[in-house]
PDB file of N, CA and C in Angstrom:
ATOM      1  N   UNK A   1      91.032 108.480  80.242  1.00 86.00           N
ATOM      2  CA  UNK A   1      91.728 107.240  80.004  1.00 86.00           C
ATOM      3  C   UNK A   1      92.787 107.090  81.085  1.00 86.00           C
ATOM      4  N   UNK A   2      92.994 105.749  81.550  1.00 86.00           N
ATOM      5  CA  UNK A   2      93.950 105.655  82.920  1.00 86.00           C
ATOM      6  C   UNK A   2      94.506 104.482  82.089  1.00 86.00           C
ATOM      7  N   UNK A   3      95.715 104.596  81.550  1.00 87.00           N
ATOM      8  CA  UNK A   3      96.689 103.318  81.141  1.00 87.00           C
ATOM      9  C   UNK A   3      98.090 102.935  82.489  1.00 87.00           C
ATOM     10  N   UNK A   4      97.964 101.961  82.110  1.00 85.00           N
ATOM     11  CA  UNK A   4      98.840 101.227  83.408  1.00 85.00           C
ATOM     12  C   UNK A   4     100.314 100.307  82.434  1.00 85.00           C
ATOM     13  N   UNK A   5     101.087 100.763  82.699  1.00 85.00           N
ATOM     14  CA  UNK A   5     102.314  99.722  81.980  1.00 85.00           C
ATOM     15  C   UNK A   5     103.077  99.331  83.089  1.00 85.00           C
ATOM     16  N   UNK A   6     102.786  97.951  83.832  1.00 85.00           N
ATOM     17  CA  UNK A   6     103.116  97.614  84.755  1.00 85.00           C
ATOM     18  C   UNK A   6     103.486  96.133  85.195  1.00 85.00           C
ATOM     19  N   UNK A   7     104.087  95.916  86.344  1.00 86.00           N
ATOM     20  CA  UNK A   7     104.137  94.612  86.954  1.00 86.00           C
ATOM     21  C   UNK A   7     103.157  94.791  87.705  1.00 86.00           C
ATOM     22  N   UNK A   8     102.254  93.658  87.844  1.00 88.00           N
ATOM     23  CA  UNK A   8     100.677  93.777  88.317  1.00 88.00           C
ATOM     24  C   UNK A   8     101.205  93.193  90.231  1.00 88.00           C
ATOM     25  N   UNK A   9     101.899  94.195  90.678  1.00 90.00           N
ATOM     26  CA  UNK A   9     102.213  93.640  92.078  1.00 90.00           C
ATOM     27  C   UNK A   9     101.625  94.723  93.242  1.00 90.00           C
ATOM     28  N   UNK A  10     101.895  93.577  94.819  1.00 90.00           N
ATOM     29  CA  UNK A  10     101.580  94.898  95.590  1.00 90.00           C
ATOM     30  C   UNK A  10     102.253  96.290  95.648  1.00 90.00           C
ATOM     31  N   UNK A  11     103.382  95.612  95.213  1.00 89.00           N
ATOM     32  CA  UNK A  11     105.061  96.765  95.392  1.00 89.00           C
ATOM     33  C   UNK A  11     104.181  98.091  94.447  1.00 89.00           C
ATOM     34  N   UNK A  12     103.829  97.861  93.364  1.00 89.00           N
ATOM     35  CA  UNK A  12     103.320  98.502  92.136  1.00 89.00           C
ATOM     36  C   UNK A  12     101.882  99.582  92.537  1.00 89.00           C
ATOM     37  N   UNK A  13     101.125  99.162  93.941  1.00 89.00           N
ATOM     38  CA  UNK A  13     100.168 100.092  94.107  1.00 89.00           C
ATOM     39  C   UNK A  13      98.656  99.032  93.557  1.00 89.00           C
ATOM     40  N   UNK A  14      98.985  97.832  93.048  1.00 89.00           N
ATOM     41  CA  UNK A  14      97.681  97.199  92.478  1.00 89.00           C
ATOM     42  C   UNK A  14      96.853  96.966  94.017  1.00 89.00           C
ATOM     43  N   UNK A  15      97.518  96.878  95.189  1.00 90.00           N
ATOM     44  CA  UNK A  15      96.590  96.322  95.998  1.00 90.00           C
ATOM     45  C   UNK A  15      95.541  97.528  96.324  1.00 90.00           C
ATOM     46  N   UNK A  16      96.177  98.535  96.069  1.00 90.00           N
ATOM     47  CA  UNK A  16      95.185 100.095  96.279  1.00 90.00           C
ATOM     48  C   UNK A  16      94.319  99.905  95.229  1.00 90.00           C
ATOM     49  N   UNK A  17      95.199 100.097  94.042  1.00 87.00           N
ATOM     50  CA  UNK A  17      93.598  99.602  93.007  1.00 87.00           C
ATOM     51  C   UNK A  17      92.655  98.904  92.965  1.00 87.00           C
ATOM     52  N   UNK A  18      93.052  97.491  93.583  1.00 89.00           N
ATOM     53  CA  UNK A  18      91.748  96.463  93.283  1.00 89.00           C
ATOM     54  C   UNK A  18      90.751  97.133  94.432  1.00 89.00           C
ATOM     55  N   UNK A  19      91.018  97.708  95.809  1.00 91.00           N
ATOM     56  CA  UNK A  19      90.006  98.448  96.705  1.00 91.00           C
ATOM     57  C   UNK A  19      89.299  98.981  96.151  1.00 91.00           C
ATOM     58  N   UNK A  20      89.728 100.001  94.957  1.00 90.00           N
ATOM     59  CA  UNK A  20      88.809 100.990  94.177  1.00 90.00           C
ATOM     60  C   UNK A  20      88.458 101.228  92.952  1.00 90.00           C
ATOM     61  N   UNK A  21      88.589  99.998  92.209  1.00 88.00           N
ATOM     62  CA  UNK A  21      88.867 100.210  91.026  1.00 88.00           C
ATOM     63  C   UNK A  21      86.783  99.974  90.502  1.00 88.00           C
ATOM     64  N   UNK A  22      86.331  98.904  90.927  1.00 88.00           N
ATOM     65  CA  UNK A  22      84.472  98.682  90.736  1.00 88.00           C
ATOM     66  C   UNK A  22      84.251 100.483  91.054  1.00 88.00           C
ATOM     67  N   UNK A  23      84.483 100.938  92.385  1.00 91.00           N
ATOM     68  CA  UNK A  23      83.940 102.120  92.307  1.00 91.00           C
ATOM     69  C   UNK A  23      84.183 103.249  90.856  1.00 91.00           C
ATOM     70  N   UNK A  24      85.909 103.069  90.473  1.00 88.00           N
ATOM     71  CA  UNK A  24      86.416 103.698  89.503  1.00 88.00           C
ATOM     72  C   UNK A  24      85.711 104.117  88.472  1.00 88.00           C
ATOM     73  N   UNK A  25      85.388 102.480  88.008  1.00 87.00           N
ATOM     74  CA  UNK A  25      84.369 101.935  86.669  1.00 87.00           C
ATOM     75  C   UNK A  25      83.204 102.599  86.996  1.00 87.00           C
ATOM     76  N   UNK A  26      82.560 103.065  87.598  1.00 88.00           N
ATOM     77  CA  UNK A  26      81.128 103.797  87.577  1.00 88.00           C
ATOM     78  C   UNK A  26      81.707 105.311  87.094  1.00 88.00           C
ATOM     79  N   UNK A  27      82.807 105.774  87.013  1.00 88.00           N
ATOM     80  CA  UNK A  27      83.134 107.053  86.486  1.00 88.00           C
ATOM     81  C   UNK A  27      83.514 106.847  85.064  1.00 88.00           C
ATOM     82  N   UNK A  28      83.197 107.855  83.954  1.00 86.00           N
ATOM     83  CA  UNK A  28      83.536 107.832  82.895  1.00 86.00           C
ATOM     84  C   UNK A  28      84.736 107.530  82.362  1.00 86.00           C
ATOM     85  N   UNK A  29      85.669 106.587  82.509  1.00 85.00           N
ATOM     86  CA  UNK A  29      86.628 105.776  82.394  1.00 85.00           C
ATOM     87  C   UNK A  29      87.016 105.305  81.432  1.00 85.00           C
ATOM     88  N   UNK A  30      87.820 105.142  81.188  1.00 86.00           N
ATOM     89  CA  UNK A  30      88.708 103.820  80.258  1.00 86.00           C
ATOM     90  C   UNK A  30      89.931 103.310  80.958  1.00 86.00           C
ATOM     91  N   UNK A  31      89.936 102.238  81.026  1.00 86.00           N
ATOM     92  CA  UNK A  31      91.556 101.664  81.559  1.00 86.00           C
ATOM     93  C   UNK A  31      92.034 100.533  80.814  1.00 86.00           C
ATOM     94  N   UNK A  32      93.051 100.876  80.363  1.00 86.00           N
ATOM     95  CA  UNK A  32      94.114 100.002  79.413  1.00 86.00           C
ATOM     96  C   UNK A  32      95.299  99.299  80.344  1.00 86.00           C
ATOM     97  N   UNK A  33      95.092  98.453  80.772  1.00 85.00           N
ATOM     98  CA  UNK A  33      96.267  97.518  81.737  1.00 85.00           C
ATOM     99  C   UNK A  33      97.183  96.684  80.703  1.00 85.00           C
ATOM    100  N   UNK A  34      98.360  97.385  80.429  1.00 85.00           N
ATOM    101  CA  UNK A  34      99.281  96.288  79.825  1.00 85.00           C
ATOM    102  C   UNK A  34     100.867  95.556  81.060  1.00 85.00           C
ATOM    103  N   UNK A  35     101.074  94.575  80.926  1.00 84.00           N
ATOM    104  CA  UNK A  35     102.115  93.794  81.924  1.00 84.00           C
ATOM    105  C   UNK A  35     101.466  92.212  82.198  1.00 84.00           C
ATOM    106  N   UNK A  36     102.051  91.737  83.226  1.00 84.00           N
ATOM    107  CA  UNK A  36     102.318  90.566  84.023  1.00 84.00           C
ATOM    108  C   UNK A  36     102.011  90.681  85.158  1.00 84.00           C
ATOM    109  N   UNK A  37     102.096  89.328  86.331  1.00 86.00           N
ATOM    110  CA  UNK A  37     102.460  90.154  87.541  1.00 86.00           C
ATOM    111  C   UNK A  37     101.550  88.814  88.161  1.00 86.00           C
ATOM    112  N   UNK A  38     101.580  89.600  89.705  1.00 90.00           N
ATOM    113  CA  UNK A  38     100.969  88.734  90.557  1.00 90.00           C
ATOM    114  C   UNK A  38      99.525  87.693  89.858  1.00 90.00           C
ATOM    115  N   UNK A  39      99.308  86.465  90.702  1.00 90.00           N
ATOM    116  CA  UNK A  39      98.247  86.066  89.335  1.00 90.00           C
ATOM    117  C   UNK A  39      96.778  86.646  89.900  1.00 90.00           C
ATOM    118  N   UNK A  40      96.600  87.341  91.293  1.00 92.00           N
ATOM    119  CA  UNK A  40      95.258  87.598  91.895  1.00 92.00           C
ATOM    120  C   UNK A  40      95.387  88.541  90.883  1.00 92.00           C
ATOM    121  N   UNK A  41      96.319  89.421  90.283  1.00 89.00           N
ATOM    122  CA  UNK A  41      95.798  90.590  90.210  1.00 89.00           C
ATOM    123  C   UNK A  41      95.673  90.498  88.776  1.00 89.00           C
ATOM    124  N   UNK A  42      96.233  89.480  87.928  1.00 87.00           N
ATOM    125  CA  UNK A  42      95.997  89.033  86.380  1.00 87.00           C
ATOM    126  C   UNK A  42      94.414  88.926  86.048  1.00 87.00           C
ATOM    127  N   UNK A  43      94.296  87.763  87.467  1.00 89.00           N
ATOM    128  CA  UNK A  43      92.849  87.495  87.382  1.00 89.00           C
ATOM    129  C   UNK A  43      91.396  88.798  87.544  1.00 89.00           C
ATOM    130  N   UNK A  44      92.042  89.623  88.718  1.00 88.00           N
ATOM    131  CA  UNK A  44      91.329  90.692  88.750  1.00 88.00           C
ATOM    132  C   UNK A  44      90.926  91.352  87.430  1.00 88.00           C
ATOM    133  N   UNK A  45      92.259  91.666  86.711  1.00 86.00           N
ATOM    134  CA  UNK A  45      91.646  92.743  85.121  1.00 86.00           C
ATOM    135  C   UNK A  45      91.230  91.549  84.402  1.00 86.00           C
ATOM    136  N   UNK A  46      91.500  90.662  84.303  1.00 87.00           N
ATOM    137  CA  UNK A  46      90.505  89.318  83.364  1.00 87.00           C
ATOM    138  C   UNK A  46      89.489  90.021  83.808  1.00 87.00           C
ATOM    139  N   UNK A  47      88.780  89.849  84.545  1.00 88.00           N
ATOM    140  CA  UNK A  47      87.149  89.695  85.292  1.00 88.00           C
ATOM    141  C   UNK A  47      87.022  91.183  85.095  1.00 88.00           C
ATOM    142  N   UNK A  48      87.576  92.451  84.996  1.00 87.00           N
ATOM    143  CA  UNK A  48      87.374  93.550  84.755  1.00 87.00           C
ATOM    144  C   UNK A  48      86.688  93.638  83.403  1.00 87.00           C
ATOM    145  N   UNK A  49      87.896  92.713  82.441  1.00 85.00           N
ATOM    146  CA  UNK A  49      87.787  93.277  81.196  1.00 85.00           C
ATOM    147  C   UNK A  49      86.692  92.611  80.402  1.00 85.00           C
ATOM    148  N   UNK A  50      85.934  91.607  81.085  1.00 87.00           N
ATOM    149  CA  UNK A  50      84.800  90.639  80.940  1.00 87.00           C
ATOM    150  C   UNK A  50      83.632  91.448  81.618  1.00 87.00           C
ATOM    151  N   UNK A  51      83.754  92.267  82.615  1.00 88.00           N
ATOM    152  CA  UNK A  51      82.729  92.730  83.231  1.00 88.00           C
ATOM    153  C   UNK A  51      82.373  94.533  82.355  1.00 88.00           C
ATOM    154  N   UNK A  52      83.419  95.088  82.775  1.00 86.00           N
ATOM    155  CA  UNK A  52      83.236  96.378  81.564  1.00 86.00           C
ATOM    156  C   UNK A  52      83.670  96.721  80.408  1.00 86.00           C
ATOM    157  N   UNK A  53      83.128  96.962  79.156  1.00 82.00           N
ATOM    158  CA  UNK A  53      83.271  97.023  77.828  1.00 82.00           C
ATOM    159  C   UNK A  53      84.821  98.469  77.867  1.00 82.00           C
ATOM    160  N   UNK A  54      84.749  98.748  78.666  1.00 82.00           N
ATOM    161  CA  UNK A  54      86.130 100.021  78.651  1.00 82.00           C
ATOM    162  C   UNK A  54      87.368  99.741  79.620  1.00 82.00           C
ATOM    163  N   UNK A  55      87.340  98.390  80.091  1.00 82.00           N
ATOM    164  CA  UNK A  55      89.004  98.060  80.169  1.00 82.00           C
ATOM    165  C   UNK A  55      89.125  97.163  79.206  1.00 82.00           C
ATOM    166  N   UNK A  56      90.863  97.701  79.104  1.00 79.00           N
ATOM    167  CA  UNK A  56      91.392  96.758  77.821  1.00 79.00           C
ATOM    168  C   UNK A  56      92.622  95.935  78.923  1.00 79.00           C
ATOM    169  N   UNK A  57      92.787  94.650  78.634  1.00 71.00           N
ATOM    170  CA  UNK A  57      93.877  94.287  79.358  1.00 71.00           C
ATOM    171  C   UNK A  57      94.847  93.409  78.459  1.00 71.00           C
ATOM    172  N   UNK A  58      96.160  93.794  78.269  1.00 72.00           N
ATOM    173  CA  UNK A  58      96.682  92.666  77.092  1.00 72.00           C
ATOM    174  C   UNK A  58      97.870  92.315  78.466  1.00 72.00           C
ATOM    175  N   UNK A  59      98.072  91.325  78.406  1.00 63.00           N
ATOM    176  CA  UNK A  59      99.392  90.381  79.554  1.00 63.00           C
ATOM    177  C   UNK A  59     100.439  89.917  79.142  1.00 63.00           C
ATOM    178  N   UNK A  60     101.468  90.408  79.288  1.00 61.00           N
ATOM    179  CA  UNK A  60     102.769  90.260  78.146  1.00 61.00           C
ATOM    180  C   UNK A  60     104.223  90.355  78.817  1.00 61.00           C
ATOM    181  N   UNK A  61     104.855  89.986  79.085  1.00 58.00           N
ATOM    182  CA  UNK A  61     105.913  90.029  79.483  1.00 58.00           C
ATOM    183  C   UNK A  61     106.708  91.699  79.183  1.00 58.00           C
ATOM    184  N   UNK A  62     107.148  92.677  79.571  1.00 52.00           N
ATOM    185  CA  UNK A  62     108.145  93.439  78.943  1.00 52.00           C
ATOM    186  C   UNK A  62     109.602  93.338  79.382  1.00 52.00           C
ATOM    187  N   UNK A  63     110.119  94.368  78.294  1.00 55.00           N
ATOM    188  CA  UNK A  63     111.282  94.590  78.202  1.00 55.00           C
ATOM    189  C   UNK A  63     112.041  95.410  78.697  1.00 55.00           C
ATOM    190  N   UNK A  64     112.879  95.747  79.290  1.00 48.00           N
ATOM    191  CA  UNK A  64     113.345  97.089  79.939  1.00 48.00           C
ATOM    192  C   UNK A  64     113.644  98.168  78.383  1.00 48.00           C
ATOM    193  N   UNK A  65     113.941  97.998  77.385  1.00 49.00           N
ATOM    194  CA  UNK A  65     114.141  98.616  76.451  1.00 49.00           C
ATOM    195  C   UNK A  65     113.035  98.659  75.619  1.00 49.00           C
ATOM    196  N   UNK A  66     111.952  98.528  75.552  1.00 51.00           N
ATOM    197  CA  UNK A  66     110.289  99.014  75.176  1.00 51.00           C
ATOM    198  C   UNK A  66     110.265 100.075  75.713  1.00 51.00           C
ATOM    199  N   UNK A  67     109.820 100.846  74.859  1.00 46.00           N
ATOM    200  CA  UNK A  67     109.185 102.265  74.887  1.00 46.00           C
ATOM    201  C   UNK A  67     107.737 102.256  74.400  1.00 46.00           C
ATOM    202  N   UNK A  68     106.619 102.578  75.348  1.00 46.00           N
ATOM    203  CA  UNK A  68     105.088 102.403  74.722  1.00 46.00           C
ATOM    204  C   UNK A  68     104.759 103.628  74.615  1.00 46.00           C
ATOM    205  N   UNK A  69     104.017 104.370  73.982  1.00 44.00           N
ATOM    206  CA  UNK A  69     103.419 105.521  74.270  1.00 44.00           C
ATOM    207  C   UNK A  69     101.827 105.389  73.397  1.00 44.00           C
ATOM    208  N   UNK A  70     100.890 106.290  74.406  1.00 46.00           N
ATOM    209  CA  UNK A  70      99.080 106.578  73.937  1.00 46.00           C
ATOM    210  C   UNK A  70      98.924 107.992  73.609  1.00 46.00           C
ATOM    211  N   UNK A  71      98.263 108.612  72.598  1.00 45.00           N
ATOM    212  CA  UNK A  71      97.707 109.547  71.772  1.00 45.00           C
ATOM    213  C   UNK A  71      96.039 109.386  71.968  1.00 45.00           C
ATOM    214  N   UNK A  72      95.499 110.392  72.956  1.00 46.00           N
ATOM    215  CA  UNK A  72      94.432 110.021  72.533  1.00 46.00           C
ATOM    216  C   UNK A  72      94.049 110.739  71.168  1.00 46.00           C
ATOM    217  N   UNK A  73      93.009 110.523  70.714  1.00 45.00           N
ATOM    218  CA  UNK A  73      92.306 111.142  69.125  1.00 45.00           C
ATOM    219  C   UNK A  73      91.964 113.115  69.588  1.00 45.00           C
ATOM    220  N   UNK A  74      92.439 113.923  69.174  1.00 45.00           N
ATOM    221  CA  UNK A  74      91.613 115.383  69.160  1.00 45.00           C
ATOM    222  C   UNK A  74      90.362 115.615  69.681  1.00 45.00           C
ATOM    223  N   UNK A  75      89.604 114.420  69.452  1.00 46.00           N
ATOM    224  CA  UNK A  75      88.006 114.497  69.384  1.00 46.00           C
ATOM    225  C   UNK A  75      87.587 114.167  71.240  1.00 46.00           C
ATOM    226  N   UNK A  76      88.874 113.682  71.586  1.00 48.00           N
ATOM    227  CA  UNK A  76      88.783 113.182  73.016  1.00 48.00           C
ATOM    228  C   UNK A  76      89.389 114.621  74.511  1.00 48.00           C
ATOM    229  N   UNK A  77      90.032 115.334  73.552  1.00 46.00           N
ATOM    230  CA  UNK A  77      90.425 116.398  74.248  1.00 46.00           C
ATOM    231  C   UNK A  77      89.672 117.007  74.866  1.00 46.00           C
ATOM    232  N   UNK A  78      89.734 118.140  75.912  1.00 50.00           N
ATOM    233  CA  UNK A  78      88.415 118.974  76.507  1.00 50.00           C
ATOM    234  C   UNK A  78      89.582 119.910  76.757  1.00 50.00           C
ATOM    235  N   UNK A  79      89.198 121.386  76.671  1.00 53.00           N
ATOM    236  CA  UNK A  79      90.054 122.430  76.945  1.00 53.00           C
ATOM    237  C   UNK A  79      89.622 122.610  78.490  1.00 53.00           C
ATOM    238  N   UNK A  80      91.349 123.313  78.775  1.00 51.00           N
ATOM    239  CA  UNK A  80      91.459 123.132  80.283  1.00 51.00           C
ATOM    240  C   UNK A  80      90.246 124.289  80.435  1.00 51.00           C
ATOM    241  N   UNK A  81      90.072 125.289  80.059  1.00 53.00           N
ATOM    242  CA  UNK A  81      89.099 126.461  80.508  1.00 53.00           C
ATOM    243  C   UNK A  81      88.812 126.878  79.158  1.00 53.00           C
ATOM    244  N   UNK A  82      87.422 128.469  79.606  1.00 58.00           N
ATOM    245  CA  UNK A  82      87.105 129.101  78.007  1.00 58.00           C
ATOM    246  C   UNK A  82      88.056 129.536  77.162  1.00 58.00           C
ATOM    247  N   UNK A  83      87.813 128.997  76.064  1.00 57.00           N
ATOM    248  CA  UNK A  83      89.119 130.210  75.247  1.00 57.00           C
ATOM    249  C   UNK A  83      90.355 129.603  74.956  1.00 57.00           C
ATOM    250  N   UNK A  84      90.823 128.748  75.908  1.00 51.00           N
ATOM    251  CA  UNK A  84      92.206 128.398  76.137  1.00 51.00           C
ATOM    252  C   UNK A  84      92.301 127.067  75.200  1.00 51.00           C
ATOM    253  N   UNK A  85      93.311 126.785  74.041  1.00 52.00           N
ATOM    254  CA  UNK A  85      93.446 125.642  73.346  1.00 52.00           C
ATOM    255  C   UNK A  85      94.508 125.178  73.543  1.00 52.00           C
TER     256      UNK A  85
END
């Protein structure tokens, strides 16, 4: 899972992403884009999240005093090596 809590700008690194992000999506992926921001790059995760069933994109203004945090489920974990939990 690759979550993004961001201003969707160049300043932000999106212009690196949109280069690689189609290739990205052919890897076992999920990407959760939450923010605002430039509108190429609004439009970009629109058309992402229409094109692959595993980005999520919600567009929202934030707050400097929001705190978000993701959990993935147990079932999603993989141990770093044998043995090791």
């Amino acid at each position: 899972m690759i979550g993004i809590v961001s201003r969707f700008a160049d300043q932000k690194g999106f212009d690196l992403i949109s280069e690689k992000v189609h290739e990205l999506m052919k890897e076992d992926v999920v990407l959760v884009a939450l923010g605002t921001g430039e509108r190429k790059y609004q439009i970009l995760l629109q058309m992402l999240a229409a094109t692959y069933p595993r980005v999520s994109l919600t567009a929202r203004k934030q707050r400097s005093d929001e705190t978000f945090s993701a959990m993935p489920s147990l079932s999603c974990l993989k141990p770093l090596a044998p043995g090791v939990r």
